[in-house]
XYZ file of C-alpha atoms in Angstrom:
445
model
C -16.319 0.426 -21.020
C -13.690 2.127 -18.850
C -10.886 4.034 -20.601
C -7.303 3.387 -19.451
C -4.879 6.304 -19.775
C -1.103 6.472 -20.243
C 0.120 9.038 -17.668
C 3.251 9.714 -19.727
C 1.148 11.092 -22.585
C -2.293 11.746 -21.095
C -3.717 9.684 -23.954
C -6.108 6.714 -23.917
C -4.424 3.304 -24.188
C -7.425 1.012 -24.348
C -10.648 0.192 -22.500
C -11.632 -2.466 -19.987
C -15.064 -3.642 -18.840
C -16.977 -1.286 -16.562
C -18.634 -3.875 -14.332
C -22.014 -3.339 -12.701
C -24.317 -4.943 -10.157
C -25.074 -8.012 -12.297
C -21.332 -8.684 -12.692
C -20.857 -8.431 -8.935
C -23.695 -10.876 -8.359
C -22.149 -13.363 -10.773
C -18.638 -13.033 -9.307
C -19.797 -13.416 -5.707
C -21.993 -16.364 -6.654
C -18.934 -18.044 -8.157
C -16.830 -17.272 -5.063
C -19.497 -18.679 -2.737
C -19.806 -21.813 -4.848
C -16.051 -22.426 -4.986
C -15.406 -21.865 -1.304
C -16.361 -25.259 0.263
C -14.028 -27.249 -1.982
C -11.255 -24.652 -1.852
C -11.187 -24.478 1.946
C -10.881 -28.281 2.092
C -7.968 -28.353 -0.379
C -4.251 -28.459 0.400
C -3.513 -25.067 -1.117
C 0.303 -25.219 -1.048
C 0.598 -26.404 -4.647
C -1.888 -23.817 -5.903
C -0.048 -20.932 -4.266
C 3.293 -22.146 -5.612
C 1.720 -22.298 -9.071
C 0.509 -18.713 -8.588
C 4.090 -17.664 -7.802
C 5.307 -19.204 -11.046
C 2.530 -17.486 -13.004
C 3.450 -14.086 -11.556
C 7.139 -14.597 -12.286
C 6.531 -15.653 -15.875
C 3.946 -12.902 -16.412
C 6.522 -10.195 -15.702
C 8.049 -10.368 -19.186
C 4.678 -9.599 -20.773
C 2.926 -7.531 -18.119
C 5.683 -5.356 -16.620
C 5.604 -3.121 -19.744
C 1.820 -2.947 -19.422
C 2.186 -1.879 -15.794
C 4.640 0.838 -16.802
C 2.287 2.033 -19.525
C -0.760 2.420 -17.264
C 0.925 3.348 -13.969
C 3.941 5.331 -15.178
C 6.757 3.801 -13.115
C 10.115 2.923 -14.753
C 10.191 -0.537 -16.286
C 12.757 -1.875 -13.817
C 10.452 -0.915 -10.937
C 7.534 -2.663 -12.633
C 9.666 -5.792 -12.985
C 10.653 -5.561 -9.317
C 6.989 -5.347 -8.341
C 6.295 -8.675 -10.052
C 9.302 -10.244 -8.346
C 8.083 -9.131 -4.909
C 4.583 -10.404 -5.655
C 5.914 -13.825 -6.660
C 7.990 -13.995 -3.466
C 4.872 -13.231 -1.431
C 2.952 -16.129 -2.988
C 5.877 -18.450 -2.178
C 6.056 -17.179 1.389
C 2.380 -17.793 2.077
C 2.458 -21.173 0.348
C 4.710 -22.370 3.169
C 2.655 -20.991 6.061
C 0.189 -23.013 8.117
C -1.989 -21.939 11.040
C -1.587 -24.828 13.422
C -4.028 -25.306 16.345
C -2.864 -23.804 19.612
C -3.204 -25.977 22.722
C -4.071 -24.062 25.896
C -5.330 -24.707 29.401
C -4.902 -28.291 30.599
C -3.979 -29.536 27.132
C -7.544 -30.422 26.210
C -8.473 -27.026 24.787
C -7.527 -26.285 21.182
C -7.774 -22.935 19.405
C -8.283 -23.456 15.656
C -8.578 -20.991 12.794
C -11.041 -21.361 9.951
C -11.435 -19.314 6.765
C -14.027 -16.587 6.603
C -15.421 -17.153 3.105
C -15.567 -14.894 0.042
C -13.397 -11.780 0.403
C -13.821 -8.461 -1.427
C -10.333 -7.053 -2.087
C -9.994 -3.462 -3.324
C -6.601 -2.114 -4.373
C -5.161 1.328 -5.272
C -3.076 2.483 -8.238
C 0.361 3.001 -6.690
C 1.500 -0.642 -6.479
C -1.271 -2.506 -8.328
C 0.364 -5.936 -8.577
C 2.160 -5.965 -5.254
C -0.871 -4.841 -3.249
C -3.222 -7.190 -5.089
C -1.029 -10.168 -4.208
C -0.636 -8.847 -0.646
C -4.378 -9.468 -0.346
C -4.672 -12.603 -2.491
C -1.837 -14.640 -1.003
C -2.929 -14.607 2.674
C -6.606 -14.930 1.724
C -5.904 -17.987 -0.450
C -3.576 -19.500 2.152
C -6.328 -19.191 4.758
C -8.840 -20.925 2.466
C -10.868 -17.931 1.295
C -12.021 -17.086 -2.218
C -11.580 -13.539 -3.548
C -13.337 -11.014 -5.756
C -10.690 -8.405 -6.594
C -11.387 -4.847 -7.749
C -8.353 -2.822 -8.897
C -8.249 0.959 -9.127
C -9.958 2.388 -12.228
C -6.668 4.237 -12.882
C -4.671 0.977 -13.207
C -7.041 -1.886 -14.047
C -5.290 -3.370 -17.063
C -2.350 -5.273 -15.543
C -4.478 -6.689 -12.727
C -7.139 -7.849 -15.167
C -4.574 -9.666 -17.335
C -2.845 -11.181 -14.309
C -6.175 -12.329 -12.869
C -6.933 -14.223 -16.057
C -3.515 -15.928 -15.895
C -3.953 -16.880 -12.229
C -7.431 -18.249 -12.948
C -5.784 -20.874 -15.171
C -4.033 -22.459 -12.164
C -6.847 -21.936 -9.634
C -10.207 -23.728 -9.423
C -13.082 -21.817 -11.064
C -14.552 -19.123 -8.834
C -11.581 -18.869 -6.453
C -10.515 -15.582 -8.048
C -12.524 -13.103 -10.086
C -11.250 -9.668 -11.122
C -13.843 -6.955 -11.716
C -12.828 -3.638 -13.279
C -14.861 -0.462 -13.258
C -15.738 2.816 -11.597
C -18.006 3.601 -8.675
C -20.518 2.451 -7.641
C -18.773 -0.890 -8.385
C -16.932 -0.840 -5.054
C -20.147 -0.028 -3.200
C -21.952 -2.949 -4.844
C -19.125 -5.295 -3.964
C -18.590 -4.428 -0.291
C -22.344 -4.383 0.450
C -23.081 -7.713 -1.264
C -24.538 -10.205 1.251
C -22.313 -13.023 -0.055
C -19.112 -11.209 0.923
C -17.802 -12.198 4.362
C -14.751 -9.938 4.575
C -13.555 -6.667 3.023
C -9.848 -5.940 2.507
C -9.377 -2.353 1.338
C -6.304 -0.212 0.657
C -6.859 3.436 -0.186
C -7.575 6.865 1.251
C -8.943 7.576 4.715
C -12.222 9.153 3.461
C -12.973 6.179 1.203
C -11.970 3.784 3.969
C -14.533 5.362 6.271
C -17.248 4.796 3.669
C -16.153 1.175 3.311
C -16.281 0.742 7.083
C -19.799 2.159 7.165
C -20.919 -0.309 4.497
C -19.300 -3.212 6.367
C -20.904 -2.236 9.675
C -24.435 -2.907 8.433
C -23.736 -6.658 8.308
C -20.813 -6.684 10.796
C -18.495 -7.995 8.094
C -14.872 -8.640 8.958
C -12.808 -5.703 7.815
C -9.201 -4.816 7.030
C -8.417 -1.217 6.159
C -4.963 -0.079 5.097
C -5.408 3.642 4.725
C -3.385 6.757 4.030
C -0.229 7.747 5.801
C 1.594 11.022 6.290
C 4.898 9.526 7.321
C 7.246 11.791 9.282
C 11.042 11.566 9.212
C 12.960 13.218 12.054
C 16.610 14.161 11.495
C 18.385 14.513 14.839
C 21.080 17.108 15.591
C 24.597 16.131 14.617
C 23.500 13.890 11.769
C 25.759 14.075 8.723
C 23.556 14.875 5.694
C 25.998 13.138 3.365
C 25.451 9.825 5.165
C 21.647 9.809 5.033
C 20.553 12.028 2.144
C 20.322 9.387 -0.598
C 18.405 6.891 1.536
C 16.104 9.589 2.927
C 15.495 11.031 -0.550
C 14.379 7.747 -2.128
C 12.333 6.930 0.967
C 10.248 9.946 -0.027
C 10.416 9.850 -3.827
C 10.331 6.152 -4.714
C 7.502 5.452 -7.162
C 7.241 9.209 -7.751
C 6.296 9.675 -4.087
C 3.234 7.479 -4.578
C 3.631 4.974 -1.740
C 1.403 5.110 1.314
C 4.210 4.323 3.764
C 6.780 6.681 2.190
C 8.294 9.692 3.936
C 5.882 12.580 3.396
C 7.385 15.284 5.660
C 10.815 15.876 7.215
C 11.516 17.522 10.578
C 15.158 18.617 10.780
C 16.419 19.851 14.131
C 18.750 22.796 14.643
C 22.001 22.848 12.651
C 20.973 19.761 10.657
C 18.363 21.757 8.749
C 20.339 23.666 6.123
C 22.565 20.712 5.308
C 19.588 18.396 4.812
C 17.827 20.878 2.527
C 20.945 21.319 0.396
C 21.707 17.597 0.184
C 18.159 16.601 -0.769
C 17.887 19.402 -3.312
C 21.167 18.364 -4.938
C 19.856 14.833 -5.362
C 16.503 16.048 -6.693
C 18.169 18.126 -9.387
C 19.993 15.062 -10.746
C 16.956 12.777 -11.011
C 16.053 11.821 -14.563
C 12.289 12.313 -14.916
C 10.658 10.851 -17.989
C 8.691 8.092 -19.660
C 9.137 4.867 -17.704
C 9.762 2.987 -20.944
C 12.843 5.092 -21.729
C 16.144 3.572 -20.531
C 17.757 5.652 -17.816
C 14.516 7.082 -16.445
C 14.634 7.224 -12.647
C 11.187 8.687 -11.999
C 8.063 8.464 -14.127
C 4.992 10.698 -14.172
C 2.341 11.156 -11.522
C -0.256 8.490 -12.275
C -3.374 10.564 -12.968
C -4.671 14.082 -13.533
C -6.471 14.509 -10.161
C -3.301 13.581 -8.259
C -1.143 15.757 -10.532
C -3.388 18.737 -9.865
C -3.401 18.036 -6.122
C 0.398 17.956 -5.937
C 0.557 21.170 -7.972
C -2.017 22.898 -5.747
C -0.245 21.826 -2.541
C 3.072 23.155 -3.845
C 1.613 26.508 -4.889
C -0.297 26.898 -1.625
C 2.916 26.246 0.321
C 4.781 28.805 -1.791
C 2.071 31.377 -1.132
C 2.350 30.745 2.601
C 6.093 31.245 2.772
C 7.718 28.013 1.697
C 10.712 28.179 -0.613
C 10.615 25.804 -3.559
C 14.319 24.989 -3.681
C 13.939 22.833 -6.759
C 11.330 20.871 -8.691
C 7.789 21.367 -9.850
C 5.420 20.848 -12.725
C 7.059 20.195 -16.097
C 5.755 21.492 -19.412
C 4.590 19.165 -22.158
C 2.246 16.192 -22.430
C 1.793 13.766 -19.571
C 1.746 14.286 -15.816
C 5.439 14.942 -15.214
C 6.490 16.673 -12.023
C 10.163 17.043 -11.082
C 10.843 16.093 -7.440
C 10.241 19.222 -5.368
C 12.014 20.150 -2.146
C 10.143 22.731 -0.053
C 12.234 24.561 2.523
C 10.797 26.613 5.397
C 7.614 24.572 5.369
C 5.471 24.717 8.477
C 2.560 22.982 10.127
C -0.073 25.362 8.744
C 0.467 24.200 5.156
C -1.667 21.502 3.554
C 1.440 19.797 2.161
C 2.501 19.170 5.768
C -0.901 18.533 7.335
C -2.278 16.280 4.586
C -0.846 13.401 2.593
C 0.244 14.782 -0.770
C 0.995 11.325 -2.236
C 3.287 12.667 -4.913
C 6.795 13.989 -5.661
C 6.965 16.927 -3.249
C 8.679 16.902 0.144
C 8.256 19.642 2.790
C 11.098 20.141 5.270
C 10.166 21.717 8.599
C 12.728 23.464 10.810
C 12.589 22.478 14.505
C 14.518 23.745 17.535
C 14.298 20.677 19.769
C 13.640 16.955 19.637
C 10.483 17.432 21.688
C 9.155 19.922 19.152
C 9.872 17.563 16.259
C 8.238 14.592 17.973
C 5.196 16.664 18.888
C 4.719 17.889 15.324
C 5.310 14.430 13.884
C 2.660 12.935 16.174
C 0.135 15.702 15.484
C -1.427 13.815 12.580
C -4.535 11.674 12.258
C -2.805 8.983 10.151
C -0.157 6.907 11.908
C 1.171 4.374 9.449
C 4.972 4.675 9.419
C 7.780 7.006 10.400
C 11.537 7.112 10.763
C 14.333 8.710 12.767
C 17.742 9.510 11.274
C 20.805 9.849 13.513
C 24.499 9.053 13.673
C 23.768 7.715 17.172
C 21.685 4.570 16.613
C 20.767 4.227 20.304
C 19.575 7.824 20.467
C 17.646 7.294 17.255
C 15.910 4.236 18.704
C 14.913 6.167 21.833
C 13.246 8.876 19.747
C 11.677 6.291 17.420
C 9.809 4.722 20.331
C 8.097 8.073 20.937
C 6.510 8.215 17.471
C 2.830 7.276 17.222
C 3.191 4.992 14.200
C 2.603 1.330 13.482
C 6.124 0.902 12.106
C 9.160 3.074 12.828
C 12.622 2.718 11.311
C 15.977 4.099 12.407
C 18.223 5.254 9.539
C 16.058 3.662 6.871
C 12.473 3.676 5.643
C 10.189 1.481 3.466
C 11.916 -1.809 4.388
C 9.200 -4.432 5.052
C 10.267 -8.109 5.124
C 7.482 -10.573 4.325
C 7.534 -12.052 7.828
C 7.152 -8.684 9.547
C 3.713 -7.690 10.857
C 2.346 -4.461 9.423
C 0.370 -2.712 12.152
C -1.103 0.733 11.836
C -1.894 3.496 14.285
C -4.728 6.004 14.581
C -6.590 6.351 11.243
C -4.084 4.454 9.110
C -5.219 0.893 9.672
C -7.954 -1.302 11.049
C -8.112 -5.055 11.308
C -4.541 -6.229 10.703
C -3.112 -6.232 7.199
C -1.421 -8.904 5.126
C -1.455 -12.049 7.263
C -3.315 -15.352 7.431
C -4.795 -14.729 10.881
C -6.580 -11.624 9.596
C -8.285 -13.822 7.009
C -9.624 -16.334 9.526
C -11.771 -16.508 12.611
C -10.746 -18.500 15.682
C -12.866 -21.235 17.180
C -12.238 -23.266 20.323
C -12.573 -27.017 20.752
C -12.763 -28.557 24.263
C -11.776 -32.241 24.305
C -12.764 -34.301 27.322
C -13.281 -38.029 27.789
C -16.806 -39.370 28.334
C -18.067 -38.939 31.891
C -18.000 -42.074 34.055
C -21.161 -43.074 35.851
């Protein structure tokens, strides 16, 4: 069995099954068996039923999500609401054939088959449904493996969804490695959809390459935010702050480093620090809590180490840091005078610490922002929207915002750049393969 821990106390909550190779074989066998009938079904009704299940599950499972992940209860409830909306959105979508050429050539899309979906611990419900909804809409079956840090909510939700889906369409397997290795290398799996770190993503890609399986990787980000000269800190500080510290800084597309140019620097540091000092950090089940704990001990230690290394190399910890007592609580930290040689700038910290780098020119800020192997998301902040948009187009990211961050409508594509993504994430087309039909009348003799 696999122990599940409450990050607010550091204590064991319960245990879930620690699946092995035989469990993978059984789950994939069920997914393969269910696929022919599922792909031939009108799946609109099933996906709408899934949306209802997710909505109704929130009352029971949002507290469970808070208990195992740490986020405030209202954020857990919001995660269920977004997941239900995603099921509804994909229930309405259809991939119609595209007619090309002289009108006799049709490009169709067909499902791939059983999909292995692997999700992380930051947004367990939302990211699970981000994989399930488009895969189901395309006609694929899914074997879903949640993070061993947050398996409980996904396991319960999977059982609820299985009640409105045909047998074998969805199986949830919980456990530690080598469970993921067994799953992605299984010959019955046709596609792998993975969200997680870059190093793990590379191992997944290696496993997929042996059988040339279709692959979607949504990997780490180290999102830069550039604050242009002349920007009023009072106008942007709150939005910029929560773009970095939402979910305790544990969102892959969040702001992870700030580049403030010239006179904007001191004002931005002061404004962000003032906000950080007012944040109520505590148990997500306590009313009024704005930020819960870091989810797990390894991440807590990493954030602590990055902060101390930055301090030793000249950064000034304006506010925030590790809190005494049980649980993995870390007050939001603002690091002034950070620079490119620090790990907290060069690497994704994925936690509640934000380095702010002083730059002299826009060119310097853009160059530093682009000097990163991940390229998921970024943002530019400016009182001049047109100027902000011009700088935004220079960032090497899949998605760039001007004067906001984290906003992702369901109908927006989510591309990645460099080592942040491979294969197209979160849409029906990425869960299908095209095939072409040529229609011509019989030849006349």
